[in-house]
Coordinates of C-alpha atoms in Angstrom, one line a residue:
M400 CA -0.1 0.2 -0.1
C401 CA 2.6 2.2 0.6
T402 CA 4.2 2.4 -2.4
Q403 CA 1.1 2.7 -4.6
I404 CA 0.7 5.8 -2.2
L405 CA 4.6 6.7 -2.9
I406 CA 3.4 6.3 -6.8
D407 CA 0.4 8.3 -6.7
E408 CA 1.0 11.0 -4.7
F409 CA 4.5 11.4 -4.6
E410 CA 4.8 10.1 -8.9
A411 CA 7.7 8.2 -8.0
E412 CA 9.5 7.2 -10.6
A413 CA 11.3 4.9 -9.0
V414 CA 11.6 2.7 -5.4
I415 CA 14.5 1.4 -3.8
N416 CA 13.3 -0.2 -0.4
T417 CA 15.8 -0.9 2.2
G418 CA 15.1 -3.4 5.3
I419 CA 16.4 -7.4 7.2
A420 CA 15.9 -10.4 6.1
G421 CA 16.5 -14.2 6.6
S422 CA 19.5 -15.8 4.8
L423 CA 18.5 -18.7 2.9
N424 CA 21.8 -19.6 2.0
A425 CA 25.0 -20.5 4.4
D426 CA 27.4 -18.9 2.2
I427 CA 25.9 -15.6 3.5
N428 CA 26.5 -14.6 6.3
I429 CA 24.8 -11.6 9.5
G430 CA 26.0 -8.2 8.5
D431 CA 26.2 -8.9 4.5
L432 CA 23.5 -6.9 2.2
V433 CA 21.8 -9.1 -0.7
I434 CA 20.4 -7.7 -3.5
S435 CA 17.5 -8.5 -5.3
T436 CA 17.1 -9.9 -9.3
D437 CA 13.4 -10.6 -8.2
L438 CA 11.1 -11.5 -5.2
V439 CA 8.3 -14.2 -4.9
H440 CA 5.5 -14.7 -2.8
H441 CA 6.9 -17.5 -1.1
D442 CA 3.1 -18.1 1.1
M443 CA 1.5 -17.4 -2.1
N444 CA -1.0 -21.3 -2.7
A445 CA -3.5 -22.0 -5.4
V446 CA -2.6 -25.3 -6.3
A447 CA -6.1 -26.4 -5.9
F448 CA -6.7 -23.9 -9.3
G449 CA -3.7 -25.5 -11.7
Y450 CA -1.2 -23.1 -10.5
P451 CA 2.4 -23.5 -9.3
V452 CA 3.4 -22.6 -5.7
G453 CA 3.8 -18.5 -5.6
Q454 CA 1.7 -18.0 -8.1
I455 CA -0.7 -15.0 -7.7
P456 CA -4.0 -16.1 -10.3
Q457 CA -4.3 -14.7 -12.9
M458 CA -1.1 -12.2 -12.6
E459 CA 1.1 -12.7 -15.9
A460 CA 4.6 -12.9 -14.3
F461 CA 5.1 -15.3 -11.1
S462 CA 8.2 -13.4 -9.8
F463 CA 8.8 -9.7 -9.6
R464 CA 11.7 -8.4 -11.2
S465 CA 13.9 -6.0 -9.7
D466 CA 15.4 -3.3 -12.3
E467 CA 18.4 -4.1 -13.7
N468 CA 20.8 -0.5 -13.9
L469 CA 19.3 -0.5 -10.1
R470 CA 20.6 -3.5 -8.8
K471 CA 23.6 -3.1 -10.9
L472 CA 24.5 0.5 -9.0
A473 CA 24.0 -1.2 -5.9
V474 CA 25.9 -3.9 -6.3
Q475 CA 29.1 -1.5 -7.2
A476 CA 27.9 1.4 -4.9
C477 CA 28.1 -1.6 -1.6
R478 CA 31.7 -2.8 -3.2
D479 CA 32.4 1.0 -2.5
V480 CA 31.2 2.3 0.3
N481 CA 30.5 -0.7 2.5
P482 CA 33.8 -2.3 1.9
D483 CA 33.6 -4.6 4.9
I484 CA 31.3 -7.3 4.7
E485 CA 29.7 -9.4 1.4
V486 CA 27.0 -8.2 -1.5
Y487 CA 24.9 -11.0 -2.9
E488 CA 22.7 -10.6 -5.9
G489 CA 19.2 -12.8 -5.8
R490 CA 15.4 -13.9 -5.5
I491 CA 14.0 -12.6 -2.3
A492 CA 10.9 -14.6 -0.9
S493 CA 8.4 -12.6 1.8
G494 CA 5.6 -14.1 3.0
D495 CA 3.5 -13.6 6.3
Q496 CA 5.4 -15.5 8.5
F497 CA 8.8 -14.8 10.5
V498 CA 11.0 -18.1 8.6
A499 CA 12.6 -19.8 12.3
D500 CA 11.9 -23.1 11.0
Q501 CA 15.0 -25.3 9.5
G502 CA 11.8 -27.6 7.9
V503 CA 10.0 -23.5 6.9
K504 CA 13.3 -22.8 5.3
D505 CA 14.1 -26.1 3.1
E506 CA 10.9 -25.6 1.6
I507 CA 11.1 -22.4 0.8
I508 CA 15.0 -23.0 -0.2
K509 CA 13.3 -25.8 -1.9
N510 CA 10.1 -24.3 -3.7
F511 CA 12.1 -21.0 -5.0
D512 CA 15.5 -21.1 -5.1
A513 CA 15.5 -18.2 -2.7
C514 CA 18.3 -17.0 -1.6
A515 CA 16.8 -14.6 1.7
V516 CA 13.5 -14.6 3.0
E517 CA 11.8 -11.4 4.7
M518 CA 7.3 -9.9 4.5
E519 CA 7.6 -6.9 2.6
G520 CA 9.8 -6.8 -0.7
A521 CA 7.7 -8.9 -3.2
A522 CA 4.7 -7.0 -2.1
I523 CA 6.6 -3.7 -2.6
G524 CA 7.8 -5.1 -6.1
Q525 CA 3.8 -6.5 -7.1
A526 CA 3.4 -3.0 -7.0
A527 CA 5.9 -1.5 -8.9
Y528 CA 5.2 -4.1 -11.7
L529 CA 1.8 -3.3 -11.7
N530 CA 2.7 0.5 -11.8
H531 CA 5.4 0.1 -14.2
I532 CA 7.7 1.8 -11.9
P533 CA 11.6 0.4 -11.9
F534 CA 12.3 -1.1 -8.3
L535 CA 15.5 -2.3 -6.0
V536 CA 14.9 -4.0 -2.9
V537 CA 18.4 -4.6 -0.4
R538 CA 18.0 -7.0 2.2
A539 CA 20.4 -7.0 4.7
I540 CA 21.5 -10.0 6.5
S541 CA 19.9 -10.4 10.7
D542 CA 19.6 -13.9 11.0
K543 CA 19.9 -16.8 9.2
A544 CA 16.4 -17.8 9.1
D545 CA 16.6 -21.0 11.5
G546 CA 16.9 -19.7 14.4
S547 CA 20.5 -19.8 15.4
A548 CA 21.0 -15.8 15.6
H549 CA 22.9 -14.7 18.3
M550 CA 24.2 -11.8 17.3
D551 CA 22.8 -8.8 19.8
Y552 CA 20.2 -7.4 17.2
A553 CA 20.4 -3.6 19.2
E554 CA 24.0 -4.7 17.0
F555 CA 22.6 -5.8 14.3
E556 CA 20.3 -3.2 13.7
M557 CA 22.7 -0.3 14.2
A558 CA 25.2 -1.8 11.4
A559 CA 22.2 -2.5 9.0
I560 CA 21.2 0.9 9.4
E561 CA 24.6 2.4 9.0
H562 CA 25.4 0.4 5.9
S563 CA 22.2 0.5 3.7
V564 CA 22.3 4.3 4.5
K565 CA 26.2 4.3 3.2
L566 CA 24.5 2.5 -0.2
T567 CA 21.2 4.7 -1.1
V568 CA 23.0 8.0 -0.5
R569 CA 25.6 6.4 -3.2
M570 CA 23.3 5.3 -5.2
I571 CA 20.7 8.4 -5.3
Q572 CA 25.0 10.6 -5.9
E573 CA 24.9 8.0 -9.2
L574 CA 21.4 8.6 -10.4

């Protein structure tokens, strides 16, 4: 809804959303950033009507592709301003649940080959897609999506904010 408001009320020409996610890839560690290649709704299930898991009925797109120019810019910007962390590109899966169960995590990986899981990116991508607005979702990894997080959340939060702000400011400067 917020994405639609940005588009309707402020005539947004592009949407860049930052936040946090759980890692679905053992190589992606807490504090690293994931730049979306595309986004899917992992908890959409209309299989009974002949759709694959994740497919929104009557929607042409299965996943919502991030803007390639924004993605490339974000990766380079992150490498320039955040040399202390790794940056990854990949699919992000969104759903209406906090994933902290290994079985749920394994199912999302099997069905979607996603590298991160969170709760809003696919909805942002869907709204931008339907409005033909370029978008990008950037996620700082807060946990391994399996209940094993040990880092102090306040410490993680401050580092994630710093990394995301540096990345976003650099991107805006380059646009």
